[in-house]
mmCIF file of C-alpha atoms and ligand atoms in Angstrom:
data_model
loop_
_atom_site.group_PDB
_atom_site.id
_atom_site.type_symbol
_atom_site.label_atom_id
_atom_site.label_comp_id
_atom_site.label_asym_id
_atom_site.label_seq_id
_atom_site.Cartn_x
_atom_site.Cartn_y
_atom_site.Cartn_z
ATOM 1 C CA MET A 159 16.735 -176.858 -67.640
ATOM 2 C CA LYS A 160 16.425 -179.728 -65.189
ATOM 3 C CA GLY A 161 18.930 -182.559 -65.374
ATOM 4 C CA ARG A 162 17.644 -186.008 -66.142
ATOM 5 C CA VAL A 163 18.144 -189.032 -63.909
ATOM 6 C CA LEU A 164 17.862 -192.709 -64.753
ATOM 7 C CA ASN A 165 17.759 -195.166 -61.900
ATOM 8 C CA GLY A 166 17.240 -198.875 -62.456
ATOM 9 C CA MET A 167 16.616 -201.609 -59.919
ATOM 10 C CA ARG A 168 16.726 -205.333 -60.622
ATOM 11 C CA PRO A 169 13.673 -207.273 -59.417
ATOM 12 C CA THR A 170 15.653 -210.145 -57.914
ATOM 13 C CA GLY A 171 13.956 -210.118 -54.500
ATOM 14 C CA LYS A 172 12.239 -207.957 -51.923
ATOM 15 C CA LEU A 173 13.913 -204.656 -51.062
ATOM 16 C CA HIS A 174 15.647 -204.465 -47.692
ATOM 17 C CA LEU A 175 16.500 -201.587 -45.384
ATOM 18 C CA GLY A 176 19.936 -201.279 -47.025
ATOM 19 C CA ASN A 177 18.175 -200.659 -50.364
ATOM 20 C CA TYR A 178 15.805 -198.259 -48.644
ATOM 21 C CA LEU A 179 18.512 -196.041 -47.176
ATOM 22 C CA GLY A 180 20.993 -196.554 -50.005
ATOM 23 C CA SER A 181 18.697 -195.964 -52.923
ATOM 24 C CA VAL A 182 14.983 -195.375 -52.334
ATOM 25 C CA VAL A 183 15.391 -192.396 -49.965
ATOM 26 C CA ASN A 184 17.711 -190.889 -52.535
ATOM 27 C CA MET A 185 15.185 -191.422 -55.350
ATOM 28 C CA VAL A 186 12.498 -189.615 -53.363
ATOM 29 C CA ASP A 187 14.851 -186.632 -52.918
ATOM 30 C CA LEU A 188 16.049 -186.627 -56.536
ATOM 31 C CA GLN A 189 12.561 -186.236 -57.965
ATOM 32 C CA GLU A 190 12.382 -182.716 -56.476
ATOM 33 C CA GLU A 191 15.394 -181.581 -58.493
ATOM 34 C CA TYR A 192 15.540 -183.720 -61.637
ATOM 35 C CA ASP A 193 13.371 -185.266 -64.350
ATOM 36 C CA CYS A 194 13.503 -188.818 -63.086
ATOM 37 C CA TYR A 195 13.057 -192.113 -64.911
ATOM 38 C CA PHE A 196 12.779 -194.942 -62.386
ATOM 39 C CA SER A 197 12.863 -198.339 -64.007
ATOM 40 C CA ILE A 198 12.371 -201.839 -62.638
ATOM 41 C CA VAL A 199 14.872 -203.539 -64.909
ATOM 42 C CA ASP A 200 13.454 -207.018 -65.388
ATOM 43 C CA TRP A 201 15.599 -207.824 -68.455
ATOM 44 C CA HIS A 202 18.631 -207.215 -66.262
ATOM 45 C CA ALA A 203 17.254 -209.682 -63.734
ATOM 46 C CA LEU A 204 17.160 -212.249 -66.553
ATOM 47 C CA THR A 205 20.874 -211.841 -67.285
ATOM 48 C CA THR A 206 21.668 -213.759 -64.082
ATOM 49 C CA GLY A 207 18.296 -215.359 -63.312
ATOM 50 C CA TYR A 208 16.885 -216.530 -66.640
ATOM 51 C CA GLU A 209 16.571 -220.148 -65.500
ATOM 52 C CA ASP A 210 13.946 -219.523 -62.831
ATOM 53 C CA THR A 211 11.538 -216.672 -63.495
ATOM 54 C CA SER A 212 8.788 -217.917 -61.174
ATOM 55 C CA GLN A 213 9.217 -215.028 -58.688
ATOM 56 C CA LEU A 214 9.778 -212.279 -61.258
ATOM 57 C CA GLN A 215 6.262 -210.776 -61.267
ATOM 58 C CA ASP A 216 5.965 -210.923 -57.455
ATOM 59 C CA ASN A 217 9.297 -209.129 -57.162
ATOM 60 C CA ILE A 218 8.278 -206.442 -59.666
ATOM 61 C CA LEU A 219 5.038 -205.735 -57.810
ATOM 62 C CA SER A 220 6.796 -205.712 -54.461
ATOM 63 C CA ILE A 221 9.443 -203.196 -55.639
ATOM 64 C CA ALA A 222 6.799 -200.952 -57.201
ATOM 65 C CA ILE A 223 4.787 -201.021 -53.949
ATOM 66 C CA ASP A 224 7.889 -200.256 -51.859
ATOM 67 C CA TRP A 225 8.886 -197.335 -54.110
ATOM 68 C CA LEU A 226 5.419 -195.788 -54.136
ATOM 69 C CA SER A 227 4.944 -196.320 -50.393
ATOM 70 C CA ALA A 228 8.243 -194.639 -49.614
ATOM 71 C CA GLY A 229 7.306 -191.505 -51.563
ATOM 72 C CA VAL A 230 8.233 -192.081 -55.205
ATOM 73 C CA ASP A 231 5.570 -189.963 -56.856
ATOM 74 C CA PRO A 232 4.311 -190.920 -60.346
ATOM 75 C CA ASP A 233 3.169 -187.306 -60.866
ATOM 76 C CA LYS A 234 6.781 -186.191 -60.563
ATOM 77 C CA SER A 235 8.670 -189.184 -61.970
ATOM 78 C CA VAL A 236 8.271 -191.758 -64.705
ATOM 79 C CA VAL A 237 7.960 -195.175 -63.046
ATOM 80 C CA PHE A 238 8.000 -198.188 -65.348
ATOM 81 C CA VAL A 239 9.112 -201.738 -66.051
ATOM 82 C CA GLN A 240 11.995 -201.997 -68.527
ATOM 83 C CA SER A 241 10.536 -204.811 -70.658
ATOM 84 C CA ASN A 242 7.314 -202.803 -71.154
ATOM 85 C CA VAL A 243 9.311 -200.321 -73.229
ATOM 86 C CA LYS A 244 10.498 -202.428 -76.166
ATOM 87 C CA GLU A 245 12.538 -199.514 -77.502
ATOM 88 C CA HIS A 246 15.238 -200.557 -75.017
ATOM 89 C CA ALA A 247 15.726 -203.730 -77.043
ATOM 90 C CA GLU A 248 16.315 -201.893 -80.337
ATOM 91 C CA LEU A 249 18.624 -199.424 -78.638
ATOM 92 C CA HIS A 250 20.540 -202.315 -77.122
ATOM 93 C CA LEU A 251 20.845 -204.001 -80.509
ATOM 94 C CA LEU A 252 22.069 -200.875 -82.318
ATOM 95 C CA LEU A 253 24.519 -199.975 -79.551
ATOM 96 C CA SER A 254 25.857 -203.523 -79.476
ATOM 97 C CA MET A 255 26.940 -203.038 -83.109
ATOM 98 C CA VAL A 256 29.299 -200.213 -82.179
ATOM 99 C CA THR A 257 30.611 -201.635 -78.887
ATOM 100 C CA PRO A 258 34.003 -203.368 -79.104
ATOM 101 C CA LEU A 259 33.977 -206.767 -77.414
ATOM 102 C CA ALA A 260 37.013 -205.878 -75.294
ATOM 103 C CA TRP A 261 35.075 -203.049 -73.621
ATOM 104 C CA VAL A 262 32.426 -205.359 -72.173
ATOM 105 C CA GLU A 263 34.912 -208.091 -71.292
ATOM 106 C CA ARG A 264 36.991 -205.734 -69.192
ATOM 107 C CA VAL A 265 34.100 -204.477 -66.987
ATOM 108 C CA PRO A 266 35.327 -205.654 -63.552
ATOM 109 C CA THR A 267 31.919 -206.882 -62.356
ATOM 110 C CA TYR A 268 31.708 -209.237 -65.354
ATOM 111 C CA LYS A 269 34.537 -211.540 -64.258
ATOM 112 C CA GLU A 270 33.722 -211.034 -60.594
ATOM 113 C CA GLN A 271 30.114 -212.127 -61.045
ATOM 114 C CA LEU A 272 31.117 -215.073 -63.214
ATOM 115 C CA ARG A 273 33.229 -216.187 -60.246
ATOM 116 C CA GLN A 274 30.672 -215.369 -57.547
ATOM 117 C CA LEU A 275 27.759 -216.986 -59.330
ATOM 118 C CA GLU A 276 29.681 -220.028 -60.515
ATOM 119 C CA THR A 277 26.816 -222.360 -59.578
ATOM 120 C CA ARG A 278 24.619 -220.612 -62.168
ATOM 121 C CA ASN A 279 25.250 -220.887 -65.854
ATOM 122 C CA ILE A 280 25.696 -217.212 -66.682
ATOM 123 C CA ALA A 281 28.425 -217.535 -69.309
ATOM 124 C CA THR A 282 25.819 -216.319 -71.802
ATOM 125 C CA TYR A 283 25.602 -213.799 -74.603
ATOM 126 C CA GLY A 284 22.993 -211.867 -72.597
ATOM 127 C CA PHE A 285 25.121 -211.602 -69.465
ATOM 128 C CA LEU A 286 28.210 -210.466 -71.368
ATOM 129 C CA GLY A 287 26.113 -207.730 -72.969
ATOM 130 C CA TYR A 288 24.492 -206.376 -69.805
ATOM 131 C CA PRO A 289 26.679 -203.222 -69.683
ATOM 132 C CA VAL A 290 25.401 -202.421 -73.189
ATOM 133 C CA LEU A 291 21.808 -202.997 -72.054
ATOM 134 C CA MET A 292 22.485 -200.680 -69.126
ATOM 135 C CA THR A 293 23.900 -198.126 -71.559
ATOM 136 C CA ALA A 294 20.733 -198.432 -73.645
ATOM 137 C CA ASP A 295 18.653 -197.741 -70.503
ATOM 138 C CA ILE A 296 20.617 -194.559 -69.867
ATOM 139 C CA LEU A 297 20.845 -193.312 -73.445
ATOM 140 C CA ALA A 298 17.179 -194.023 -74.247
ATOM 141 C CA TYR A 299 16.288 -191.051 -72.044
ATOM 142 C CA LYS A 300 19.475 -189.072 -72.690
ATOM 143 C CA ALA A 301 19.971 -189.163 -68.930
ATOM 144 C CA ASP A 302 22.854 -186.986 -67.776
ATOM 145 C CA THR A 303 22.907 -187.958 -64.104
ATOM 146 C CA ILE A 304 23.131 -191.513 -62.808
ATOM 147 C CA PRO A 305 22.952 -192.146 -59.069
ATOM 148 C CA VAL A 306 25.345 -194.992 -58.293
ATOM 149 C CA GLY A 307 27.523 -196.512 -55.627
ATOM 150 C CA GLU A 308 31.277 -196.576 -56.233
ATOM 151 C CA ASP A 309 31.212 -200.189 -57.446
ATOM 152 C CA GLN A 310 28.993 -199.109 -60.350
ATOM 153 C CA LEU A 311 31.375 -196.480 -61.731
ATOM 154 C CA PRO A 312 32.813 -198.758 -64.469
ATOM 155 C CA HIS A 313 29.283 -199.114 -65.881
ATOM 156 C CA ILE A 314 28.904 -195.380 -66.205
ATOM 157 C CA GLU A 315 32.322 -195.176 -67.813
ATOM 158 C CA ILE A 316 31.407 -197.685 -70.501
ATOM 159 C CA ALA A 317 28.097 -195.854 -71.127
ATOM 160 C CA ARG A 318 30.064 -192.653 -71.670
ATOM 161 C CA GLU A 319 32.507 -194.413 -74.004
ATOM 162 C CA ILE A 320 29.735 -195.967 -76.066
ATOM 163 C CA ALA A 321 27.901 -192.613 -76.340
ATOM 164 C CA ARG A 322 31.143 -190.931 -77.447
ATOM 165 C CA ARG A 323 31.883 -193.655 -79.984
ATOM 166 C CA PHE A 324 28.385 -193.455 -81.461
ATOM 167 C CA ASN A 325 28.567 -189.671 -81.807
ATOM 168 C CA PHE A 326 32.040 -189.955 -83.368
ATOM 169 C CA LEU A 327 31.202 -192.772 -85.820
ATOM 170 C CA TYR A 328 28.084 -191.080 -87.148
ATOM 171 C CA GLN A 329 29.345 -187.512 -86.774
ATOM 172 C CA CYS A 330 26.386 -186.472 -84.650
ATOM 173 C CA SER A 331 25.600 -185.314 -81.147
ATOM 174 C CA VAL A 332 22.687 -187.619 -80.396
ATOM 175 C CA PHE A 333 23.925 -188.685 -76.974
ATOM 176 C CA PRO A 334 25.103 -186.719 -73.963
ATOM 177 C CA GLU A 335 27.765 -188.284 -71.728
ATOM 178 C CA ALA A 336 26.149 -189.160 -68.435
ATOM 179 C CA GLU A 337 27.811 -188.245 -65.150
ATOM 180 C CA ALA A 338 27.794 -190.491 -62.111
ATOM 181 C CA LYS A 339 26.261 -189.043 -58.969
ATOM 182 C CA LEU A 340 27.762 -190.898 -56.045
ATOM 183 C CA THR A 341 25.167 -191.681 -53.395
ATOM 184 C CA LYS A 342 26.162 -190.969 -49.835
ATOM 185 C CA PHE A 343 24.428 -192.940 -47.129
ATOM 186 C CA ALA A 344 25.165 -194.665 -43.884
ATOM 187 C CA TRP A 345 26.424 -198.175 -44.467
ATOM 188 C CA LEU A 346 24.009 -200.750 -43.129
ATOM 189 C CA PRO A 347 25.215 -204.252 -42.280
ATOM 190 C CA GLY A 348 23.004 -207.327 -42.122
ATOM 191 C CA ILE A 349 21.906 -208.527 -38.680
ATOM 192 C CA ASP A 350 24.954 -210.846 -38.536
ATOM 193 C CA GLY A 351 27.414 -208.038 -39.336
ATOM 194 C CA ARG A 352 28.102 -209.105 -42.932
ATOM 195 C CA LYS A 353 26.907 -207.123 -45.936
ATOM 196 C CA MET A 354 23.099 -206.959 -45.915
ATOM 197 C CA SER A 355 22.093 -209.367 -48.632
ATOM 198 C CA LYS A 356 19.344 -211.732 -49.619
ATOM 199 C CA SER A 357 21.956 -214.397 -50.289
ATOM 200 C CA TYR A 358 23.017 -214.370 -46.600
ATOM 201 C CA GLY A 359 19.429 -214.245 -45.274
ATOM 202 C CA ASN A 360 20.540 -211.473 -42.888
ATOM 203 C CA GLU A 361 18.334 -208.690 -44.222
ATOM 204 C CA ILE A 362 15.357 -206.790 -42.828
ATOM 205 C CA HIS A 363 12.838 -206.206 -45.602
ATOM 206 C CA MET A 364 11.284 -202.839 -46.284
ATOM 207 C CA SER A 365 7.944 -204.644 -46.072
ATOM 208 C CA SER A 366 8.628 -206.366 -42.728
ATOM 209 C CA THR A 367 5.841 -206.165 -40.161
ATOM 210 C CA PRO A 368 6.622 -204.361 -36.897
ATOM 211 C CA ASP A 369 6.914 -207.748 -35.174
ATOM 212 C CA GLU A 370 9.327 -209.034 -37.820
ATOM 213 C CA ILE A 371 11.470 -205.920 -37.371
ATOM 214 C CA ARG A 372 11.528 -206.427 -33.597
ATOM 215 C CA THR A 373 12.528 -210.078 -33.961
ATOM 216 C CA LYS A 374 15.326 -209.276 -36.440
ATOM 217 C CA VAL A 375 16.664 -206.447 -34.270
ATOM 218 C CA SER A 376 16.673 -208.742 -31.222
ATOM 219 C CA GLN A 377 18.828 -211.196 -33.241
ATOM 220 C CA MET A 378 21.445 -208.580 -34.188
ATOM 221 C CA ILE A 379 25.046 -209.324 -33.242
ATOM 222 C CA THR A 380 26.357 -206.985 -30.525
ATOM 223 C CA ASP A 381 29.830 -206.442 -29.044
ATOM 224 C CA PRO A 382 31.019 -210.034 -28.439
ATOM 225 C CA ALA A 383 33.359 -208.879 -25.624
ATOM 226 C CA ARG A 384 30.414 -207.577 -23.606
ATOM 227 C CA ILE A 385 29.266 -210.569 -21.605
ATOM 228 C CA ARG A 386 27.660 -208.918 -18.564
ATOM 229 C CA LYS A 387 25.610 -205.742 -18.453
ATOM 230 C CA THR A 388 28.318 -204.216 -16.228
ATOM 231 C CA ASP A 389 31.042 -204.746 -18.903
ATOM 232 C CA PRO A 390 31.816 -201.555 -20.880
ATOM 233 C CA GLY A 391 30.823 -202.025 -24.539
ATOM 234 C CA HIS A 392 32.477 -201.137 -27.851
ATOM 235 C CA PRO A 393 29.728 -199.658 -30.043
ATOM 236 C CA GLU A 394 31.958 -199.481 -33.118
ATOM 237 C CA VAL A 395 31.910 -203.289 -33.447
ATOM 238 C CA CYS A 396 28.173 -203.588 -32.782
ATOM 239 C CA VAL A 397 25.500 -204.036 -35.465
ATOM 240 C CA PRO A 398 22.678 -202.190 -33.630
ATOM 241 C CA TYR A 399 24.967 -199.177 -33.286
ATOM 242 C CA GLN A 400 25.338 -198.981 -37.097
ATOM 243 C CA PHE A 401 21.554 -198.916 -37.329
ATOM 244 C CA TYR A 402 21.338 -196.170 -34.720
ATOM 245 C CA LYS A 403 23.750 -194.129 -36.865
ATOM 246 C CA ALA A 404 21.628 -194.700 -39.957
ATOM 247 C CA PHE A 405 18.144 -194.315 -38.486
ATOM 248 C CA ALA A 406 18.665 -191.881 -35.606
ATOM 249 C CA SER A 407 21.963 -190.066 -36.056
ATOM 250 C CA ASN A 408 20.944 -187.594 -33.331
ATOM 251 C CA THR A 409 21.155 -190.404 -30.750
ATOM 252 C CA GLU A 410 24.525 -191.708 -31.973
ATOM 253 C CA GLU A 411 26.590 -189.983 -29.297
ATOM 254 C CA SER A 412 24.355 -190.753 -26.331
ATOM 255 C CA VAL A 413 24.051 -194.428 -27.353
ATOM 256 C CA ALA A 414 27.857 -194.695 -27.630
ATOM 257 C CA ASN A 415 28.338 -193.054 -24.218
ATOM 258 C CA GLU A 416 25.762 -195.263 -22.522
ATOM 259 C CA CYS A 417 27.335 -198.327 -24.102
ATOM 260 C CA ARG A 418 30.917 -197.455 -23.180
ATOM 261 C CA GLY A 419 29.845 -196.525 -19.648
ATOM 262 C CA ALA A 420 27.854 -199.771 -19.254
ATOM 263 C CA LYS A 421 24.772 -197.719 -18.447
ATOM 264 C CA VAL A 422 22.454 -199.765 -20.636
ATOM 265 C CA GLY A 423 22.072 -203.463 -21.345
ATOM 266 C CA CYS A 424 22.100 -204.770 -24.911
ATOM 267 C CA VAL A 425 18.547 -206.107 -24.678
ATOM 268 C CA ALA A 426 17.164 -202.690 -23.703
ATOM 269 C CA CYS A 427 19.390 -200.957 -26.243
ATOM 270 C CA LYS A 428 18.075 -203.180 -29.049
ATOM 271 C CA ARG A 429 14.481 -202.775 -27.895
ATOM 272 C CA ARG A 430 14.830 -198.990 -28.144
ATOM 273 C CA LEU A 431 16.397 -199.316 -31.602
ATOM 274 C CA ALA A 432 13.529 -201.537 -32.769
ATOM 275 C CA ASP A 433 11.066 -198.833 -31.626
ATOM 276 C CA ILE A 434 12.953 -196.227 -33.686
ATOM 277 C CA ILE A 435 12.963 -198.355 -36.869
ATOM 278 C CA VAL A 436 9.324 -199.416 -36.457
ATOM 279 C CA GLU A 437 8.282 -195.798 -35.994
ATOM 280 C CA ARG A 438 10.264 -194.623 -39.037
ATOM 281 C CA MET A 439 8.858 -197.372 -41.252
ATOM 282 C CA ALA A 440 5.259 -197.162 -39.920
ATOM 283 C CA PRO A 441 3.822 -194.743 -42.523
ATOM 284 C CA ILE A 442 5.518 -196.732 -45.320
ATOM 285 C CA TYR A 443 4.171 -199.977 -43.886
ATOM 286 C CA GLU A 444 0.653 -198.561 -43.813
ATOM 287 C CA ARG A 445 0.815 -197.480 -47.484
ATOM 288 C CA GLN A 446 2.274 -200.861 -48.454
ATOM 289 C CA GLN A 447 -0.726 -202.627 -46.894
ATOM 290 C CA GLU A 448 -3.084 -200.308 -48.746
ATOM 291 C CA LEU A 449 -1.402 -200.825 -52.136
ATOM 292 C CA LYS A 450 -1.240 -204.593 -51.629
ATOM 293 C CA ARG A 451 -5.030 -204.531 -51.473
ATOM 294 C CA ARG A 452 -5.178 -202.539 -54.741
ATOM 295 C CA PRO A 453 -2.507 -203.997 -57.055
ATOM 296 C CA ASP A 454 -4.427 -202.726 -60.103
ATOM 297 C CA ASP A 455 -3.630 -199.164 -59.041
ATOM 298 C CA VAL A 456 0.051 -200.079 -59.034
ATOM 299 C CA PHE A 457 -0.222 -201.679 -62.478
ATOM 300 C CA ASP A 458 -1.931 -198.491 -63.734
ATOM 301 C CA VAL A 459 1.053 -196.450 -62.531
ATOM 302 C CA LEU A 460 3.457 -198.812 -64.333
ATOM 303 C CA ARG A 461 1.361 -198.759 -67.501
ATOM 304 C CA GLU A 462 1.184 -194.950 -67.580
ATOM 305 C CA GLY A 463 4.913 -194.750 -66.835
ATOM 306 C CA ALA A 464 5.718 -197.118 -69.704
ATOM 307 C CA LYS A 465 3.693 -194.950 -72.110
ATOM 308 C CA LYS A 466 5.634 -191.827 -71.134
ATOM 309 C CA ALA A 467 8.963 -193.651 -71.236
ATOM 310 C CA GLN A 468 8.136 -195.068 -74.651
ATOM 311 C CA ILE A 469 7.564 -191.615 -76.132
ATOM 312 C CA ALA A 470 10.941 -190.387 -74.865
ATOM 313 C CA ALA A 471 12.809 -193.541 -75.937
ATOM 314 C CA ASN A 472 11.177 -193.513 -79.358
ATOM 315 C CA ASN A 473 12.263 -189.910 -79.948
ATOM 316 C CA THR A 474 15.830 -190.960 -79.231
ATOM 317 C CA LEU A 475 15.533 -193.917 -81.597
ATOM 318 C CA VAL A 476 14.313 -191.672 -84.426
ATOM 319 C CA GLU A 477 17.483 -189.586 -84.098
ATOM 320 C CA MET A 478 19.614 -192.680 -83.772
ATOM 321 C CA ARG A 479 18.182 -194.372 -86.868
ATOM 322 C CA GLU A 480 18.634 -191.213 -88.858
ATOM 323 C CA ALA A 481 22.252 -190.906 -87.761
ATOM 324 C CA MET A 482 22.869 -194.538 -88.756
ATOM 325 C CA ASN A 483 21.059 -194.164 -92.074
ATOM 326 C CA LEU A 484 18.365 -196.695 -91.213
ATOM 327 C CA ARG A 485 14.889 -196.215 -92.681
ATOM 328 C CA ASP A 486 11.377 -197.537 -92.049
ATOM 329 C CA PHE A 487 9.564 -198.183 -95.358
HETATM 330 FE FE1 SF4 B 522 25.560 -202.485 -29.004
HETATM 331 FE FE2 SF4 B 522 23.841 -201.131 -27.531
HETATM 332 FE FE3 SF4 B 522 24.931 -203.408 -26.620
HETATM 333 FE FE4 SF4 B 522 26.443 -201.249 -26.868
HETATM 334 S S1 SF4 B 522 24.680 -201.497 -25.483
HETATM 335 S S2 SF4 B 522 27.012 -203.324 -27.526
HETATM 336 S S3 SF4 B 522 25.546 -200.281 -28.690
HETATM 337 S S4 SF4 B 522 23.544 -203.185 -28.353
#
């Protein structure tokens, strides 16, 4: 039997190339091997962004378009918006009953985010409970495989603990314990060398036009010690070089040699990199333009996905209610 994957993405902005390589490429591969549930988790976006929801629907559409354009296939995977499957809310409520407060308080990202986002008022009931909501997302589909980066491991751990506690309390085996599947991908910095992030404005969007990609690449920080073209360069401290590694690993060695031997200038080197990225993203860009003209087709995919997800989540809830001795009259 195929394993089951749940992957959620928060619609807090447009996807960038770091998201593309770190997550979307992986999703496209996973759907060949697993039953995949790919969810745009809008309730999660509310946990930190409930005060301003004006961009929420634009962000949801943009993520759905980027996923579908990159090769997420609704015939192979269930693609849906979290809030369209209300079962998540009941699951969240029931699981919150059995989750000790100390478990959610000790999730490292909780205190970290409270600190990082101190300008926003996120000391809320909803934000504290987001690991339980995430657990509900996973357990709704009895997912056994969760693709995550290392920083997300504590969330998988708490999902496993909650599943175990539920099964123990009600002497049942309703929930499997999900395993984390660590994603391996080339690390991609922002154009200024810091982490690629919307909050730094240093990202290249998945939906950038070829011209926008070229402009961003031309602005990338290179080896600061290389002042003249005749100076030997140090590719390891150069942003374009990281992109070469991620987008054209076969050229990694020759680029490094040319750089160290001062055989190429940075302007030419960046121009060649821009060509590589533009060419790689071209088919995706074309499909994005097509889907932007037909948003109703995208909404149809999300609607159909929500129907399928609802059936699976409802089946889980039936078992859960029975285990907890809850009845519908
Ligand atoms: Fe970076 Fe290329 Fe310039 Fe070397 S030649 S510092 S790899 S942009």
